[in-house]
C-alpha positions as YAML, in Angstrom:
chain: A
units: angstrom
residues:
- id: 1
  name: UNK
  ca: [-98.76, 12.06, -201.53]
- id: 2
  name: UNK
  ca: [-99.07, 11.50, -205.36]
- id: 3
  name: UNK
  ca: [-102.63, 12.16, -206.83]
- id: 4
  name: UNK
  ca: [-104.06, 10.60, -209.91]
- id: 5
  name: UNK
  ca: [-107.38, 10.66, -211.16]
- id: 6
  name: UNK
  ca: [-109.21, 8.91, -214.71]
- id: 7
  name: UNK
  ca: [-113.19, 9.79, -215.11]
- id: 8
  name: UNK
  ca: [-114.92, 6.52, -216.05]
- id: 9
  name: UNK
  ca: [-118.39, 4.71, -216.93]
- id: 10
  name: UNK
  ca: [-118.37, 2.78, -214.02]
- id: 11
  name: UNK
  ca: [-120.60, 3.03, -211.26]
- id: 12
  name: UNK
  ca: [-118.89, 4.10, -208.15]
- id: 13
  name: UNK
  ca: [-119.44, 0.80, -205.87]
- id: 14
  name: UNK
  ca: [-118.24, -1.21, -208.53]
- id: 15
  name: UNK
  ca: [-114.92, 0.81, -208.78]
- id: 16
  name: UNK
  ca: [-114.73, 0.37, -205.19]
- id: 17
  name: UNK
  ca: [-115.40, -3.34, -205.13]
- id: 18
  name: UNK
  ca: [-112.53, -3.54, -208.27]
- id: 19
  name: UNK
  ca: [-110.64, -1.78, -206.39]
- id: 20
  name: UNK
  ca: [-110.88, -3.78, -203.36]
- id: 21
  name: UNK
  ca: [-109.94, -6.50, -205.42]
- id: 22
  name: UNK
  ca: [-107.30, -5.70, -207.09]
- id: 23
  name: UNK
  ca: [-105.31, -4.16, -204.30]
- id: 24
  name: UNK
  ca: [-105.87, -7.26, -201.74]
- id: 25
  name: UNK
  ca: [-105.73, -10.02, -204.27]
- id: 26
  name: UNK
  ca: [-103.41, -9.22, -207.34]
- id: 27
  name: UNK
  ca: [-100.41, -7.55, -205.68]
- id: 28
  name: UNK
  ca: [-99.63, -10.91, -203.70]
- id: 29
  name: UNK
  ca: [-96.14, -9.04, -202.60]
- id: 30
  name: UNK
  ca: [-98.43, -5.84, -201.68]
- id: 31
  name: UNK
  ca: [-101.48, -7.25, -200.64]
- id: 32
  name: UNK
  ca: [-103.37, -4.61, -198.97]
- id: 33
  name: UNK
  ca: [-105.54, -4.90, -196.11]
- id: 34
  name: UNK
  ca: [-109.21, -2.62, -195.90]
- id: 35
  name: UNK
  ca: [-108.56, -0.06, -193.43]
- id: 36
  name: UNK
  ca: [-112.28, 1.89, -194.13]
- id: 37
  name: UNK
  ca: [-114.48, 1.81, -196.78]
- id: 38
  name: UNK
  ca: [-117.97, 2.76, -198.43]
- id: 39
  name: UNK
  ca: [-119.86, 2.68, -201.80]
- id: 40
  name: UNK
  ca: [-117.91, 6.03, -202.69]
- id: 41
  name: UNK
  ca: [-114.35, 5.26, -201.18]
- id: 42
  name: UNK
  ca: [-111.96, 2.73, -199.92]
- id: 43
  name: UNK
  ca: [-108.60, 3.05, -197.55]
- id: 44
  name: UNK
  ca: [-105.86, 0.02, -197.97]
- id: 45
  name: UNK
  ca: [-103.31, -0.48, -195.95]
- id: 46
  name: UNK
  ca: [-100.24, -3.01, -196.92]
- id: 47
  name: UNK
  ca: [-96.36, -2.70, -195.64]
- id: 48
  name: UNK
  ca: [-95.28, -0.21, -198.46]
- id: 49
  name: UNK
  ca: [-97.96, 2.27, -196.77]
- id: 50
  name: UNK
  ca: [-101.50, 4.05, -197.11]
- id: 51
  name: UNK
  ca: [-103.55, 4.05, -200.40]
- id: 52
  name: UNK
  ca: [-107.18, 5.60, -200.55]
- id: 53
  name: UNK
  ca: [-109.36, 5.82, -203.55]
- id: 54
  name: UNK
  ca: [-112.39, 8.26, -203.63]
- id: 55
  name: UNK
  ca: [-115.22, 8.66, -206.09]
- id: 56
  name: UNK
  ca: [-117.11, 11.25, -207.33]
- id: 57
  name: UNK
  ca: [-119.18, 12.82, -210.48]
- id: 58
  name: UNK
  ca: [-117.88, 14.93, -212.98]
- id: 59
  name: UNK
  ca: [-120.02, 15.21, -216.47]
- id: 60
  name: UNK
  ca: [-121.98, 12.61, -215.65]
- id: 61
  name: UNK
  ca: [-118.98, 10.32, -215.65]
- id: 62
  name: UNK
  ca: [-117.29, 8.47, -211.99]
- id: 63
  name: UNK
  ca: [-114.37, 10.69, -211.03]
- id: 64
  name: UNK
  ca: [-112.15, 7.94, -209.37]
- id: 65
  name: UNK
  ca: [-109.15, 9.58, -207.56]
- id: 66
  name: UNK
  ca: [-106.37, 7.89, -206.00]
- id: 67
  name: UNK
  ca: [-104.06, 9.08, -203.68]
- id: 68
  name: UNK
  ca: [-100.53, 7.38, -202.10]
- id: 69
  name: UNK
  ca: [-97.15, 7.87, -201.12]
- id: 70
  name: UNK
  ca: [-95.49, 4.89, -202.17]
- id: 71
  name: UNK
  ca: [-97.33, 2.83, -204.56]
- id: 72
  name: UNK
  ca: [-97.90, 5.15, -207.50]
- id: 73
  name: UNK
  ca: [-97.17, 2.56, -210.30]
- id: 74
  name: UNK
  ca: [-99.56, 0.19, -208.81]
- id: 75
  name: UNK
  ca: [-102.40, 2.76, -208.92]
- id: 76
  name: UNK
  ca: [-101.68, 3.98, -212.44]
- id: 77
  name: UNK
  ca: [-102.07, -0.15, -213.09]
- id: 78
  name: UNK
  ca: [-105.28, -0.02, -211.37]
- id: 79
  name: UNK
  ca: [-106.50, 3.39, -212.66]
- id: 80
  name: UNK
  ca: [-106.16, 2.03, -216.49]
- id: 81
  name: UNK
  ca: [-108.16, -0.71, -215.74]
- id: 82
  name: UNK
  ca: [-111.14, 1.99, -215.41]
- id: 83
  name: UNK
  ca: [-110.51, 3.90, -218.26]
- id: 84
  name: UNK
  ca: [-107.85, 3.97, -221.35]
- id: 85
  name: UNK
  ca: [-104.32, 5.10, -219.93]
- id: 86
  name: UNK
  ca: [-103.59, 8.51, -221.79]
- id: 87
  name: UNK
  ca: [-106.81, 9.53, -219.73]
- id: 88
  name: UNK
  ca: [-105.16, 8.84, -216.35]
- id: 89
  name: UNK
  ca: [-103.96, 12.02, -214.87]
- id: 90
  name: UNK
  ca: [-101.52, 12.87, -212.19]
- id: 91
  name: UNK
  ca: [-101.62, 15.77, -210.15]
- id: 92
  name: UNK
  ca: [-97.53, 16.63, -208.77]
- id: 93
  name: UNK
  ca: [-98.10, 17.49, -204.55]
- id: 94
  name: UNK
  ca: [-97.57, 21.15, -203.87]
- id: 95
  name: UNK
  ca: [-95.41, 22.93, -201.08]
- id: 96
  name: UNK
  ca: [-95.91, 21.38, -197.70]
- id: 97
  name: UNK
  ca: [-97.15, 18.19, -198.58]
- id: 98
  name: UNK
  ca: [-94.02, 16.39, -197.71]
- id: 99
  name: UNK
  ca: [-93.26, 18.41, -195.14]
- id: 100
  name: UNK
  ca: [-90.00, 20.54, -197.15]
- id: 101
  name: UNK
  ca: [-92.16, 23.13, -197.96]
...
């Protein structure tokens, strides 16, 4: 799994509910299902795999963190919708996390 995170002015349940959006409605070849969600996270489902997106605070700011094994370049789309791009960050998956480690 691929982590990326972006801090933001957003309020968490409305980075959810874009979220939510986005990922069922404006991938029409991915269009993800909602597997679980809350005001502080969401889990998609779609046929490429398993995307989650969790919230938290950080400076005051929304930390919005995003996590999947196959859609990474539709998350870094998403994730610069929050926040200019050179802010979005990605976070390489250490030893084990694929299971060849």
């Amino acid at each position: 799994m691929l982590i990326q995170e972006v801090l933001t002015d957003l309020p968490a349940p409305e980075v959810i509910e874009r979220a939510r959006e986005w990922f069922t409605m404006r991938l029409t070849p991915y269009g993800a299902f909602t597997e679980d969600a809350s005001d502080t996270h969401i889990k998609l489902m779609n046929e490429a795999g398993e995307l989650t997106i969790g919230t938290g605070t950080q400076d005051g700011r929304t930390l919005v963190r995003g996590s999947t094994s196959r859609m990474h370049h539709e998350l870094s789309q998403f994730l610069t919708t929050l926040a200019p791009p050179e802010e979005v960050r990605q976070n390489l998956p250490g030893p084990g996390v694929s299971g060849a480690g």
